[in-house]
Coordinates of C-alpha atoms and ligand atoms in Angstrom, one line a residue:
X183 CA -70.7 -22.5 34.8
X184 CA -70.3 -19.3 33.6
X185 CA -67.3 -16.6 33.6
X186 CA -65.5 -16.4 37.3
X187 CA -64.1 -12.8 37.6
X188 CA -60.8 -11.7 38.9
X189 CA -60.6 -8.4 41.0
X190 CA -57.3 -6.7 41.7
X191 CA -56.4 -6.2 45.2
X192 CA -55.8 -2.4 44.5
X193 CA -59.3 -2.0 42.5
X194 CA -57.9 0.0 39.5
X195 CA -57.0 -2.7 36.9
X196 CA -59.2 -4.4 34.5
X197 CA -61.5 -7.2 36.0
X198 CA -60.2 -10.1 34.2
X199 CA -61.5 -13.9 33.5
X200 CA -59.0 -16.9 34.9
X201 CA -56.9 -17.1 31.9
X202 CA -56.2 -13.7 31.6
X203 CA -55.6 -13.4 35.4
X204 CA -53.1 -16.3 35.0
X205 CA -51.5 -15.0 31.8
X206 CA -51.1 -11.1 33.2
X207 CA -49.8 -12.2 36.8
X208 CA -49.6 -8.9 38.2
X209 CA -52.3 -6.6 38.0
X210 CA -51.7 -3.3 36.0
X211 CA -52.5 -1.3 39.2
X212 CA -49.5 -3.3 41.0
X213 CA -52.3 -5.0 43.0
X214 CA -53.0 -9.0 43.1
X215 CA -55.6 -10.8 41.5
X216 CA -58.3 -12.6 43.6
X217 CA -61.4 -14.1 42.5
X218 CA -64.5 -11.7 42.9
X219 CA -66.0 -14.0 45.4
X220 CA -64.9 -17.4 47.1
X221 CA -66.2 -20.7 45.9
X222 CA -67.8 -22.9 48.2
X223 CA -67.9 -26.7 48.4
X224 CA -70.7 -28.5 50.1
X225 CA -70.2 -30.9 53.2
X226 CA -70.9 -33.9 51.1
X227 CA -68.3 -33.0 48.5
X228 CA -65.4 -32.4 51.2
X229 CA -66.2 -35.9 52.6
X230 CA -65.9 -37.2 49.0
X231 CA -62.4 -36.5 49.0
X232 CA -61.6 -39.3 51.5
X233 CA -62.1 -41.7 48.8
X234 CA -60.4 -39.7 45.8
X235 CA -57.1 -39.5 44.5
X236 CA -54.8 -36.3 44.7
X237 CA -56.0 -35.8 41.0
X238 CA -59.5 -36.3 41.4
X239 CA -59.6 -33.7 44.5
X240 CA -57.6 -31.2 42.5
X241 CA -60.3 -30.9 39.8
X242 CA -63.3 -30.6 42.4
X243 CA -61.4 -27.9 44.1
X244 CA -59.8 -25.8 41.3
X245 CA -62.5 -25.9 38.5
X246 CA -64.8 -23.6 40.6
X247 CA -62.0 -21.1 40.0
X248 CA -62.1 -21.2 36.4
X249 CA -65.7 -21.5 35.2
X250 CA -65.9 -21.2 31.5
X251 CA -62.3 -20.7 30.6
X252 CA -61.2 -24.1 31.3
X253 CA -63.7 -27.3 30.3
X254 CA -63.6 -29.8 33.3
X255 CA -62.6 -32.6 30.8
X256 CA -59.3 -30.4 30.0
X257 CA -58.7 -29.8 33.2
X258 CA -58.9 -33.5 34.2
X259 CA -56.3 -34.1 31.6
X260 CA -54.1 -31.3 32.5
X261 CA -54.5 -32.3 36.5
X262 CA -53.5 -35.9 35.6
X263 CA -50.3 -34.9 33.2
X264 CA -49.2 -32.4 36.2
X265 CA -49.1 -35.0 38.7
X266 CA -47.7 -38.1 36.9
X267 CA -44.7 -36.9 37.1
X268 CA -44.2 -37.2 41.2
X269 CA -42.4 -39.9 43.0
X270 CA -45.4 -41.0 45.2
X271 CA -48.9 -42.2 44.2
X272 CA -50.4 -40.2 46.9
X273 CA -48.7 -37.0 45.1
X274 CA -48.8 -35.6 48.5
X275 CA -48.5 -38.2 51.5
X276 CA -49.8 -37.5 55.0
X277 CA -47.7 -39.5 57.9
X278 CA -48.8 -39.8 61.3
X279 CA -46.3 -39.0 63.9
X280 CA -48.4 -39.7 66.9
X281 CA -49.7 -37.4 69.5
X282 CA -52.0 -35.9 67.1
X283 CA -49.2 -34.2 64.7
X284 CA -49.3 -35.3 61.2
X285 CA -46.7 -34.7 58.2
X286 CA -47.8 -33.7 55.0
X287 CA -45.1 -34.4 52.3
X288 CA -45.0 -31.8 49.7
X289 CA -41.2 -32.5 48.1
X290 CA -42.3 -35.9 45.8
X291 CA -42.1 -33.6 42.5
X292 CA -39.4 -33.3 40.2
X293 CA -37.1 -30.9 41.9
X294 CA -37.8 -31.9 45.4
X295 CA -39.8 -28.6 46.5
X296 CA -43.1 -28.1 47.4
X297 CA -43.4 -25.3 44.2
X298 CA -43.6 -28.4 42.1
X299 CA -47.3 -29.0 42.9
X300 CA -48.3 -25.3 41.7
X301 CA -45.9 -25.1 39.0
X302 CA -46.6 -28.3 36.9
X303 CA -49.8 -27.1 36.8
X304 CA -49.4 -23.2 36.1
X305 CA -47.1 -24.4 33.3
X306 CA -49.5 -26.8 31.6
X307 CA -52.7 -24.2 32.0
X308 CA -50.3 -21.3 30.7
X309 CA -48.9 -23.5 27.3
X310 CA -52.9 -24.3 26.4
X311 CA -54.3 -21.0 27.0
X312 CA -51.6 -19.7 24.6
X313 CA -51.6 -22.4 22.3
X314 CA -55.7 -22.3 22.2
X315 CA -55.2 -18.6 21.0
X316 CA -52.4 -19.0 19.0
X317 CA -49.9 -16.8 21.0
X318 CA -46.5 -17.4 22.4
X319 CA -44.9 -16.0 25.8
X320 CA -41.7 -15.4 27.4
X321 CA -41.2 -16.1 31.0
X322 CA -38.6 -14.3 32.8
X323 CA -38.0 -15.0 36.6
X324 CA -35.1 -14.3 38.9
X325 CA -34.5 -16.9 41.5
X326 CA -32.3 -17.6 44.7
X327 CA -32.8 -21.2 44.2
X328 CA -35.9 -23.4 44.4
X329 CA -38.4 -21.2 42.0
X330 CA -36.0 -21.3 39.1
X331 CA -35.7 -25.2 39.1
X332 CA -39.0 -26.1 39.5
X333 CA -40.1 -23.4 36.7
X334 CA -37.9 -24.8 34.1
X335 CA -38.8 -28.5 34.8
X336 CA -42.3 -27.5 34.4
X337 CA -41.8 -25.6 31.7
X338 CA -39.4 -27.7 29.4
X339 CA -40.4 -28.7 26.1
X340 CA -43.9 -26.7 26.3
X341 CA -44.7 -25.5 22.8
X342 CA -45.9 -21.9 23.3
X343 CA -43.3 -20.7 25.9
X344 CA -39.8 -19.9 26.5
X345 CA -38.1 -19.3 29.8
X346 CA -35.4 -17.6 31.1
X347 CA -34.3 -17.8 34.5
X348 CA -31.6 -15.4 36.0
X349 CA -29.8 -16.6 39.1
X350 CA -26.7 -15.2 41.0
X351 CA -23.4 -16.6 39.8
X352 CA -21.8 -19.0 42.6
X353 CA -24.5 -18.1 45.0
X354 CA -26.7 -21.1 44.7
X355 CA -26.4 -24.7 45.9
X356 CA -24.9 -27.3 43.5
X357 CA -28.0 -29.4 43.5
X358 CA -29.9 -26.1 42.6
X359 CA -28.1 -25.0 39.9
X360 CA -27.8 -28.4 38.3
X361 CA -31.6 -28.3 38.4
X362 CA -31.5 -25.5 36.1
X363 CA -28.5 -26.1 33.7
X364 CA -29.1 -29.9 32.7
X365 CA -32.1 -29.7 31.0
X366 CA -31.3 -29.7 27.2
X367 CA -34.7 -28.4 26.0
X368 CA -34.3 -25.7 23.2
X369 CA -37.0 -23.6 25.0
X370 CA -35.5 -23.2 28.8
X371 CA -32.3 -20.8 29.5
X372 CA -30.3 -20.3 32.4
X373 CA -28.9 -17.0 33.0
X374 CA -25.7 -17.0 35.3
X375 CA -25.7 -12.9 36.3
X376 CA -22.5 -11.7 37.8
X377 CA -24.4 -10.1 41.0
X378 CA -26.6 -10.9 43.8
X379 CA -30.2 -12.0 43.7
X380 CA -31.2 -8.5 44.3
X381 CA -29.5 -7.4 41.3
X382 CA -31.3 -10.4 39.5
X383 CA -34.7 -9.4 40.9
X384 CA -34.0 -6.0 39.7
X385 CA -33.2 -7.0 36.5
X386 CA -36.5 -9.0 35.9
X387 CA -38.3 -5.6 37.1
X388 CA -36.4 -3.6 34.6
X389 CA -37.7 -5.7 31.6
X390 CA -41.1 -5.5 32.7
X391 CA -40.8 -1.9 33.1
X392 CA -39.3 -1.5 29.5
X393 CA -42.6 -1.5 27.9
X394 CA -41.0 -2.2 24.5
X395 CA -39.2 -5.6 25.4
X396 CA -41.9 -6.3 27.2
X397 CA -44.6 -6.4 24.5
X398 CA -42.2 -7.4 21.7
X399 CA -41.1 -10.5 23.7
X400 CA -44.6 -10.8 25.3
X401 CA -43.2 -11.1 28.7
X402 CA -45.0 -13.4 31.7
X403 CA -44.0 -14.1 35.3
X404 CA -44.8 -17.1 37.1
X405 CA -43.8 -16.0 40.6
X406 CA -45.7 -16.5 43.6
X407 CA -48.0 -13.5 43.2
X408 CA -49.6 -15.4 40.1
X409 CA -53.0 -16.2 41.4
X410 CA -52.9 -19.8 39.7
X411 CA -49.7 -21.0 42.0
X412 CA -51.2 -19.8 45.2
X413 CA -54.7 -21.5 43.8
X414 CA -53.0 -24.5 42.8
X415 CA -51.8 -25.1 46.5
X416 CA -55.3 -25.3 47.9
X417 CA -55.7 -28.9 46.9
X418 CA -53.6 -30.4 49.5
X419 CA -54.9 -28.8 52.2
X420 CA -58.3 -30.4 51.5
X421 CA -56.4 -33.7 50.9
X422 CA -55.0 -33.9 54.1
X423 CA -58.0 -32.6 56.0
X424 CA -60.4 -35.4 54.2
X425 CA -57.8 -38.1 55.3
X426 CA -58.1 -36.7 59.0
X427 CA -62.1 -36.6 59.0
X428 CA -63.0 -33.2 57.7
X429 CA -65.6 -32.2 57.3
X430 CA -66.3 -33.5 60.8
X431 CA -63.3 -32.8 62.1
X432 CA -61.4 -29.5 62.8
X433 CA -57.9 -29.4 61.6
X434 CA -54.8 -26.8 61.8
X435 CA -51.8 -26.3 59.6
X436 CA -48.5 -25.2 60.3
X437 CA -46.9 -23.9 57.3
X438 CA -43.1 -22.9 56.7
X439 CA -43.5 -19.0 55.4
X440 CA -41.7 -17.0 53.5
X441 CA -43.8 -14.9 50.7
X442 CA -47.1 -16.1 52.5
X443 CA -48.6 -17.7 49.2
X444 CA -48.7 -21.3 50.5
X445 CA -50.3 -20.3 53.7
X446 CA -52.6 -18.1 51.7
X447 CA -53.9 -21.2 50.2
X448 CA -54.7 -22.6 53.2
X449 CA -56.9 -19.5 53.9
X450 CA -58.8 -20.1 50.8
X451 CA -59.3 -23.6 51.8
X452 CA -60.7 -22.2 54.7
X453 CA -63.3 -19.5 52.6
X454 CA -64.0 -22.6 51.0
X455 CA -65.4 -24.7 53.6
X456 CA -62.7 -26.5 55.0
X457 CA -62.8 -26.5 59.3
X458 CA -59.3 -25.1 59.7
X459 CA -59.2 -23.9 63.4
X460 CA -55.6 -22.4 63.1
X461 CA -52.7 -21.5 60.8
X462 CA -49.8 -21.3 61.9
X463 CA -47.1 -19.0 60.1
X464 CA -43.6 -20.5 60.8
X465 CA -40.9 -18.4 60.2
X466 CA -37.0 -18.2 60.6
X467 CA -35.2 -15.2 62.0
X468 CA -36.7 -13.2 59.2
X469 CA -39.9 -12.7 61.1
X470 CA -41.6 -9.5 60.0
X471 CA -45.1 -11.7 60.0
X472 CA -44.7 -12.8 63.6
X473 CA -43.6 -9.4 64.5
X474 CA -47.0 -8.3 62.5
X475 CA -49.1 -10.4 64.5
X476 CA -47.6 -9.4 67.7
X477 CA -47.7 -5.3 67.3
X478 CA -50.2 -5.0 64.3
X479 CA -47.3 -3.1 62.7
X480 CA -45.6 -4.4 59.2
X481 CA -42.4 -3.3 59.3
X482 CA -39.2 -4.4 57.1
X483 CA -36.1 -5.1 58.2
X484 CA -32.7 -6.2 56.5
X485 CA -32.8 -9.5 55.2
X486 CA -30.5 -12.1 57.2
X487 CA -29.1 -15.1 55.6
X488 CA -30.4 -18.3 57.0
X489 CA -30.0 -22.2 56.5
X490 CA -33.7 -22.0 55.1
X491 CA -33.1 -19.5 52.4
X492 CA -36.3 -19.9 50.6
X493 CA -37.7 -18.0 54.0
X494 CA -35.2 -15.5 53.9
X495 CA -37.9 -12.6 53.1
X496 CA -39.0 -9.4 54.5
X497 CA -41.7 -8.4 51.8
X498 CA -44.0 -11.1 51.8
X499 CA -45.8 -10.0 49.0
X500 CA -48.9 -12.4 48.9
X501 CA -49.9 -10.9 52.4
X502 CA -51.4 -8.1 50.2
X503 CA -54.3 -10.5 49.7
X504 CA -54.7 -11.1 53.3
X505 CA -55.0 -7.8 53.7
X506 CA -57.5 -7.1 51.1
X507 CA -59.7 -9.7 53.0
X508 CA -59.3 -8.2 56.7
X509 CA -59.9 -4.9 55.5
X510 CA -63.3 -6.0 54.0
X511 CA -62.0 -6.0 50.5
X512 CA -61.6 -2.1 50.6
X513 CA -59.1 -1.7 47.6
X514 CA -58.4 1.8 48.5
X515 CA -57.4 0.8 51.9
X516 CA -54.8 -1.5 50.6
X517 CA -53.8 1.2 48.2
X518 CA -52.8 3.5 51.3
X519 CA -51.1 0.5 53.2
X520 CA -49.4 -0.7 50.4
X521 CA -48.1 3.0 49.6
X522 CA -46.7 3.5 52.9
X523 CA -45.0 0.4 52.8
X524 CA -43.0 1.8 49.7
X525 CA -42.8 5.1 51.2
X526 CA -41.6 4.6 54.8
X527 CA -41.3 1.1 54.8
X528 CA -44.1 0.2 57.2
X529 CA -47.9 0.7 57.9
X530 CA -50.0 -0.3 60.7
X531 CA -53.2 -2.4 60.5
X532 CA -56.1 -1.4 62.7
X533 CA -57.2 -3.1 65.9
X534 CA -60.1 -4.5 63.9
X535 CA -58.0 -6.0 60.7
X536 CA -55.5 -7.4 63.4
X537 CA -58.4 -9.1 65.1
X538 CA -59.2 -10.4 62.2
X539 CA -56.2 -11.7 61.2
X540 CA -55.4 -13.4 64.6
X541 CA -59.0 -15.2 64.4
X542 CA -57.2 -17.4 62.1
X543 CA -53.5 -17.2 62.0
X544 CA -51.1 -17.5 64.5
X545 CA -47.2 -17.2 64.4
X546 CA -43.9 -18.7 65.9
X547 CA -40.3 -17.8 65.0
X548 CA -37.6 -20.2 65.1
X549 CA -33.8 -19.4 65.2
X550 CA -31.0 -20.9 63.6
X551 CA -29.7 -22.8 66.6
X552 CA -33.4 -24.3 67.4
X553 CA -34.1 -25.2 64.0
X554 CA -30.9 -27.4 63.8
X555 CA -32.1 -29.2 67.3
X556 CA -35.3 -29.6 65.9
X557 CA -33.9 -31.4 63.0
X558 CA -32.0 -33.9 65.5
X559 CA -34.7 -34.3 67.7
X560 CA -37.0 -35.4 65.1
X561 CA -34.6 -37.6 63.8
X562 CA -34.2 -39.4 67.1
X563 CA -37.9 -39.4 67.4
X564 CA -39.2 -40.3 64.1
X565 CA -36.3 -42.2 62.3
X566 CA -36.3 -39.8 59.5
X567 CA -34.5 -36.5 58.2
X568 CA -36.2 -33.4 57.4
X569 CA -35.0 -30.1 55.7
X570 CA -34.3 -27.1 57.7
X571 CA -37.8 -25.3 56.3
X572 CA -39.9 -28.2 57.5
X573 CA -37.9 -28.3 60.6
X574 CA -39.3 -24.2 61.3
X575 CA -42.8 -25.9 60.4
X576 CA -42.3 -28.6 63.2
X577 CA -40.5 -26.0 65.6
X578 CA -43.8 -23.7 65.3
X579 CA -46.4 -27.0 65.4
X580 CA -44.8 -27.8 68.7
X581 CA -45.4 -24.4 70.4
X582 CA -49.1 -24.3 68.9
X583 CA -52.1 -23.7 71.2
X584 CA -55.0 -25.8 70.0
X585 CA -58.8 -27.2 71.6
X586 CA -58.4 -30.6 72.7
X587 CA -58.3 -33.2 69.6
X588 CA -57.6 -30.8 66.6
X589 CA -54.7 -32.5 64.9
X590 CA -51.8 -30.8 63.6
X591 CA -50.5 -31.0 60.0
X592 CA -46.8 -29.4 59.5
X593 CA -46.4 -28.8 55.8
X594 CA -43.1 -30.8 54.9
X595 CA -42.0 -28.1 52.1
X596 CA -38.5 -29.8 50.7
X597 CA -36.6 -32.9 50.8
X598 CA -33.7 -32.5 53.1
X599 CA -31.2 -33.8 50.0
X600 CA -31.9 -30.4 48.9
X601 CA -30.4 -28.7 51.5
X602 CA -27.2 -30.6 51.8
X603 CA -25.3 -28.0 54.3
X604 CA -27.6 -27.6 56.9
X605 CA -28.8 -31.6 56.9
X606 CA -24.6 -32.2 57.4
X607 CA -24.6 -29.5 60.2
X608 CA -27.7 -31.3 61.6
X609 CA -27.1 -34.7 61.4
X610 CA -23.2 -35.0 60.4
X611 CA -24.4 -37.2 57.3
X612 CA -25.9 -36.8 54.4
X613 CA -29.6 -37.3 53.4
X614 CA -29.8 -39.5 50.1
X615 CA -31.5 -38.2 47.0
X616 CA -33.8 -40.0 44.8
X617 CA -32.2 -41.8 42.0
X618 CA -33.5 -39.2 39.3
X619 CA -31.6 -36.4 41.2
X620 CA -28.3 -38.7 41.5
X621 CA -28.7 -39.0 37.6
X622 CA -29.4 -35.3 37.0
X623 CA -26.2 -34.6 38.9
X624 CA -24.2 -36.7 36.1
X625 CA -25.4 -34.8 33.7
X626 CA -24.0 -32.1 31.1
X627 CA -24.6 -28.1 31.9
X628 CA -25.7 -25.5 30.0
X629 CA -25.8 -21.8 31.1
X630 CA -25.2 -18.4 29.7
X631 CA -23.0 -16.1 31.7
X632 CA -24.3 -12.4 31.4
X633 CA -23.2 -9.0 33.0
X634 CA -25.3 -7.4 35.8
X635 CA -26.6 -5.1 32.9
X636 CA -30.2 -4.6 31.5
X637 CA -29.2 -4.1 28.0
X638 CA -26.8 -7.3 28.0
X639 CA -29.5 -9.3 29.8
X640 CA -32.1 -8.2 27.2
X641 CA -29.8 -8.7 24.3
X642 CA -29.4 -12.5 25.4
X643 CA -33.1 -13.1 25.5
X644 CA -33.6 -11.7 22.2
X645 CA -31.2 -13.9 20.7
X646 CA -32.2 -17.0 22.1
X647 CA -36.2 -16.6 22.0
X648 CA -38.0 -18.4 19.9
X649 CA -40.4 -15.4 19.3
X650 CA -41.0 -14.1 15.9
Ligands
PLP826 C1 -40.9 -21.2 48.5 C2 -40.8 -21.8 49.9 C3 -40.9 -21.4 51.2 C4 -41.9 -20.5 51.5 O1 -43.4 -20.7 50.8 P1 -44.0 -19.2 50.7 O2 -44.9 -19.4 49.6 O3 -43.1 -18.3 49.9 O4 -44.5 -18.7 52.0 C5 -40.8 -22.8 52.4 N1 -40.1 -23.5 51.9 C6 -39.5 -24.3 51.2 C7 -38.6 -25.3 50.9 C8 -40.0 -23.3 49.8 O5 -39.1 -23.7 48.4

């Protein structure tokens, strides 16, 4: 092994090794880091996953992205630790729904959403790199719900990192807020901002743009544009497909999509040798990606609040990584497209770019009424409840047109207990949360309320961070 190099989709940022890309998050030219080339796994290796544990598969799939930066032995330890806290021994169990449909449960982590799979690994990789270098970092992030809890749960008590999560006061669910405010570890902090999610995001952007504050606090980001988050999600595509007979058996996946991070991990799995026939982009009424696949025009619209709030997104940041691929890794073309998006709110793909996208991706939009109807119908057919994000994935899977004999795996991205309002609307009864979540709901909360003001937020962070 040697050094794995990471390049920016916009071509004007320094080329970095794995750990530097991990700690940088966004590239300095505004682009996203991707490896210089996709590693490939042999058919024998993929076949061997059928008999391996999730942690063993993770090491085989992920180590080629790290090279000399992380030793294989150290990765084994980190991966084992990251997935030890999952409630199910398979980590991401696969259920046969019959009729060629399968259900991949990604919600057995501590905060009941698939973001735990990546965040638990990312936090340990970051902490390990910082400790080895004798450095510290301050993580800041804004959340509309799921990301904040997953980040706090993953980074709590890590040695080299302090975490500050901003959320809009009074605008997240009780479960989501308590997941952020009940951990008592001294390195995690929740800032309840007197404003909206957009205000929180603007404050985070403001702090990253404040060069003095940024270097003083050694700011780092963990949102889904961080390469390591996308990377960590590749594992379960291989794990699920191997159980269904890959590499002999081709597979399709339906993925509830917001920022395009999760489904892009499926694209990477295909580049690494997994026989993926189709990746179905399942969207709610915030359907920018479905419109783009139909017309070739990527055009932002107003965000509509839905029952599946983690997909209420109009700019899917990780789509830039796919653009880089379908333009033949033409960074100047990506710069032009992203520039147009900033300036006029839209860009157009060429016929060739669109064809390359459609070769692997399809898209379906599921509206609000259909989401509730799918939740009910699923329960009648299979005897258990699903969350509204997963329902969007199931609905899109039902519409997929596939060659005979290709199984369709829907990614179940959250536990229904996390979205009680939609669950009550669909089922007239609640979903039972795992015991550790019920216990958590009884614990004492700790949060700091701050004004929607950059100076006020920076001061609150300076006061609490352990940085010297
Ligand atoms: C974040 C999230 C999604 C969307 O995933 P992306 O990687 O942003 O496409 C879907 N479902 C749930 C429950 C989520 O938390």
